[in-house]
């Protein structure tokens, strides 16, 4: 499994693992379909902060990522 950190920005994570973009979008981050949003907001927003903003629980995020071959370093948002 590939390990990610919820403290990394969305842009950093997608740069390391391009395949995670669709997974993140499926969690409700639809604005990230737009490359400009990824380049701007994605550079400032961490995965953890984005999950909180969209009202997602740690369990939902961690399980969805695990279903796609990723593990999360942190144990909470």
mmCIF file with all atom_site columns, C-alpha atoms in Angstrom:
data_model
loop_
_atom_site.group_PDB
_atom_site.id
_atom_site.type_symbol
_atom_site.label_atom_id
_atom_site.label_alt_id
_atom_site.label_comp_id
_atom_site.label_asym_id
_atom_site.label_entity_id
_atom_site.label_seq_id
_atom_site.pdbx_PDB_ins_code
_atom_site.Cartn_x
_atom_site.Cartn_y
_atom_site.Cartn_z
_atom_site.occupancy
_atom_site.B_iso_or_equiv
_atom_site.pdbx_formal_charge
_atom_site.auth_seq_id
_atom_site.auth_comp_id
_atom_site.auth_asym_id
_atom_site.auth_atom_id
_atom_site.pdbx_PDB_model_num
ATOM 1  C CA . UNK A 1 1  ? 0.000   0.000  0.000   1.00 0.00 ? 1  UNK A CA 1
ATOM 2  C CA . UNK A 1 2  ? 1.034   3.572  -0.643  1.00 0.00 ? 2  UNK A CA 1
ATOM 3  C CA . UNK A 1 3  ? 1.235   5.798  2.433   1.00 0.00 ? 3  UNK A CA 1
ATOM 4  C CA . UNK A 1 4  ? -0.137  9.325  2.405   1.00 0.00 ? 4  UNK A CA 1
ATOM 5  C CA . UNK A 1 5  ? -0.370  12.058 5.004   1.00 0.00 ? 5  UNK A CA 1
ATOM 6  C CA . UNK A 1 6  ? -3.473  14.129 5.651   1.00 0.00 ? 6  UNK A CA 1
ATOM 7  C CA . UNK A 1 7  ? -1.088  16.984 6.461   1.00 0.00 ? 7  UNK A CA 1
ATOM 8  C CA . UNK A 1 8  ? 0.156   17.163 2.867   1.00 0.00 ? 8  UNK A CA 1
ATOM 9  C CA . UNK A 1 9  ? -1.616  19.488 0.483   1.00 0.00 ? 9  UNK A CA 1
ATOM 10 C CA . UNK A 1 10 ? -3.991  18.036 -2.058  1.00 0.00 ? 10 UNK A CA 1
ATOM 11 C CA . UNK A 1 11 ? -1.623  19.225 -4.792  1.00 0.00 ? 11 UNK A CA 1
ATOM 12 C CA . UNK A 1 12 ? 1.381   17.459 -3.198  1.00 0.00 ? 12 UNK A CA 1
ATOM 13 C CA . UNK A 1 13 ? -0.561  14.231 -2.823  1.00 0.00 ? 13 UNK A CA 1
ATOM 14 C CA . UNK A 1 14 ? -1.900  14.269 -6.380  1.00 0.00 ? 14 UNK A CA 1
ATOM 15 C CA . UNK A 1 15 ? 1.584   15.097 -7.682  1.00 0.00 ? 15 UNK A CA 1
ATOM 16 C CA . UNK A 1 16 ? 3.015   12.032 -5.912  1.00 0.00 ? 16 UNK A CA 1
ATOM 17 C CA . UNK A 1 17 ? 0.103   9.742  -6.733  1.00 0.00 ? 17 UNK A CA 1
ATOM 18 C CA . UNK A 1 18 ? -1.865  10.990 -9.778  1.00 0.00 ? 18 UNK A CA 1
ATOM 19 C CA . UNK A 1 19 ? -4.261  8.052  -9.510  1.00 0.00 ? 19 UNK A CA 1
ATOM 20 C CA . UNK A 1 20 ? -5.539  9.359  -6.161  1.00 0.00 ? 20 UNK A CA 1
ATOM 21 C CA . UNK A 1 21 ? -7.190  12.360 -7.812  1.00 0.00 ? 21 UNK A CA 1
ATOM 22 C CA . UNK A 1 22 ? -10.274 10.387 -8.857  1.00 0.00 ? 22 UNK A CA 1
ATOM 23 C CA . UNK A 1 23 ? -10.494 8.838  -5.389  1.00 0.00 ? 23 UNK A CA 1
ATOM 24 C CA . UNK A 1 24 ? -10.419 12.281 -3.778  1.00 0.00 ? 24 UNK A CA 1
ATOM 25 C CA . UNK A 1 25 ? -13.051 13.532 -6.226  1.00 0.00 ? 25 UNK A CA 1
ATOM 26 C CA . UNK A 1 26 ? -15.254 10.534 -5.382  1.00 0.00 ? 26 UNK A CA 1
ATOM 27 C CA . UNK A 1 27 ? -15.132 11.576 -1.719  1.00 0.00 ? 27 UNK A CA 1
ATOM 28 C CA . UNK A 1 28 ? -16.882 14.800 -2.693  1.00 0.00 ? 28 UNK A CA 1
ATOM 29 C CA . UNK A 1 29 ? -14.053 17.077 -3.767  1.00 0.00 ? 29 UNK A CA 1
ATOM 30 C CA . UNK A 1 30 ? -15.682 17.665 -7.168  1.00 0.00 ? 30 UNK A CA 1
ATOM 31 C CA . UNK A 1 31 ? -14.020 21.081 -7.698  1.00 0.00 ? 31 UNK A CA 1
ATOM 32 C CA . UNK A 1 32 ? -10.713 19.234 -8.110  1.00 0.00 ? 32 UNK A CA 1
ATOM 33 C CA . UNK A 1 33 ? -11.844 18.034 -11.527 1.00 0.00 ? 33 UNK A CA 1
ATOM 34 C CA . UNK A 1 34 ? -10.774 21.497 -12.669 1.00 0.00 ? 34 UNK A CA 1
ATOM 35 C CA . UNK A 1 35 ? -6.994  21.691 -13.110 1.00 0.00 ? 35 UNK A CA 1
ATOM 36 C CA . UNK A 1 36 ? -7.039  25.356 -12.095 1.00 0.00 ? 36 UNK A CA 1
ATOM 37 C CA . UNK A 1 37 ? -8.651  24.479 -8.752  1.00 0.00 ? 37 UNK A CA 1
ATOM 38 C CA . UNK A 1 38 ? -6.020  21.818 -8.154  1.00 0.00 ? 38 UNK A CA 1
ATOM 39 C CA . UNK A 1 39 ? -3.274  24.333 -8.970  1.00 0.00 ? 39 UNK A CA 1
ATOM 40 C CA . UNK A 1 40 ? -4.693  27.056 -6.704  1.00 0.00 ? 40 UNK A CA 1
ATOM 41 C CA . UNK A 1 41 ? -6.816  25.736 -3.837  1.00 0.00 ? 41 UNK A CA 1
ATOM 42 C CA . UNK A 1 42 ? -5.053  22.383 -3.980  1.00 0.00 ? 42 UNK A CA 1
ATOM 43 C CA . UNK A 1 43 ? -1.735  24.034 -3.127  1.00 0.00 ? 43 UNK A CA 1
ATOM 44 C CA . UNK A 1 44 ? -3.162  25.564 0.056   1.00 0.00 ? 44 UNK A CA 1
ATOM 45 C CA . UNK A 1 45 ? -5.617  22.930 1.288   1.00 0.00 ? 45 UNK A CA 1
ATOM 46 C CA . UNK A 1 46 ? -4.437  19.817 3.106   1.00 0.00 ? 46 UNK A CA 1
ATOM 47 C CA . UNK A 1 47 ? -6.342  16.579 2.694   1.00 0.00 ? 47 UNK A CA 1
ATOM 48 C CA . UNK A 1 48 ? -7.314  16.630 6.363   1.00 0.00 ? 48 UNK A CA 1
ATOM 49 C CA . UNK A 1 49 ? -8.611  20.191 6.255   1.00 0.00 ? 49 UNK A CA 1
ATOM 50 C CA . UNK A 1 50 ? -10.519 19.485 3.040   1.00 0.00 ? 50 UNK A CA 1
ATOM 51 C CA . UNK A 1 51 ? -12.133 16.405 4.592   1.00 0.00 ? 51 UNK A CA 1
ATOM 52 C CA . UNK A 1 52 ? -13.262 18.453 7.593   1.00 0.00 ? 52 UNK A CA 1
ATOM 53 C CA . UNK A 1 53 ? -14.591 21.186 5.324   1.00 0.00 ? 53 UNK A CA 1
ATOM 54 C CA . UNK A 1 54 ? -16.650 18.652 3.381   1.00 0.00 ? 54 UNK A CA 1
ATOM 55 C CA . UNK A 1 55 ? -17.937 17.055 6.602   1.00 0.00 ? 55 UNK A CA 1
ATOM 56 C CA . UNK A 1 56 ? -16.200 13.714 6.133   1.00 0.00 ? 56 UNK A CA 1
ATOM 57 C CA . UNK A 1 57 ? -15.147 11.512 9.020   1.00 0.00 ? 57 UNK A CA 1
ATOM 58 C CA . UNK A 1 58 ? -11.648 10.118 9.369   1.00 0.00 ? 58 UNK A CA 1
ATOM 59 C CA . UNK A 1 59 ? -13.095 6.620  9.047   1.00 0.00 ? 59 UNK A CA 1
ATOM 60 C CA . UNK A 1 60 ? -14.756 7.420  5.720   1.00 0.00 ? 60 UNK A CA 1
ATOM 61 C CA . UNK A 1 61 ? -11.609 8.977  4.296   1.00 0.00 ? 61 UNK A CA 1
ATOM 62 C CA . UNK A 1 62 ? -9.268  6.248  5.564   1.00 0.00 ? 62 UNK A CA 1
ATOM 63 C CA . UNK A 1 63 ? -11.528 3.410  4.393   1.00 0.00 ? 63 UNK A CA 1
ATOM 64 C CA . UNK A 1 64 ? -12.072 4.893  0.942   1.00 0.00 ? 64 UNK A CA 1
ATOM 65 C CA . UNK A 1 65 ? -8.343  5.412  0.510   1.00 0.00 ? 65 UNK A CA 1
ATOM 66 C CA . UNK A 1 66 ? -7.618  1.885  1.792   1.00 0.00 ? 66 UNK A CA 1
ATOM 67 C CA . UNK A 1 67 ? -10.108 0.477  -0.726  1.00 0.00 ? 67 UNK A CA 1
ATOM 68 C CA . UNK A 1 68 ? -7.915  2.038  -3.411  1.00 0.00 ? 68 UNK A CA 1
ATOM 69 C CA . UNK A 1 69 ? -4.560  0.871  -2.056  1.00 0.00 ? 69 UNK A CA 1
ATOM 70 C CA . UNK A 1 70 ? -3.565  3.782  0.187   1.00 0.00 ? 70 UNK A CA 1
ATOM 71 C CA . UNK A 1 71 ? -2.858  3.974  3.903   1.00 0.00 ? 71 UNK A CA 1
ATOM 72 C CA . UNK A 1 72 ? -3.076  7.119  6.000   1.00 0.00 ? 72 UNK A CA 1
ATOM 73 C CA . UNK A 1 73 ? -0.216  8.019  8.382   1.00 0.00 ? 73 UNK A CA 1
ATOM 74 C CA . UNK A 1 74 ? -2.405  9.869  10.865  1.00 0.00 ? 74 UNK A CA 1
ATOM 75 C CA . UNK A 1 75 ? -5.072  8.316  13.064  1.00 0.00 ? 75 UNK A CA 1
ATOM 76 C CA . UNK A 1 76 ? -7.420  11.316 12.962  1.00 0.00 ? 76 UNK A CA 1
ATOM 77 C CA . UNK A 1 77 ? -8.275  14.327 10.807  1.00 0.00 ? 77 UNK A CA 1
#
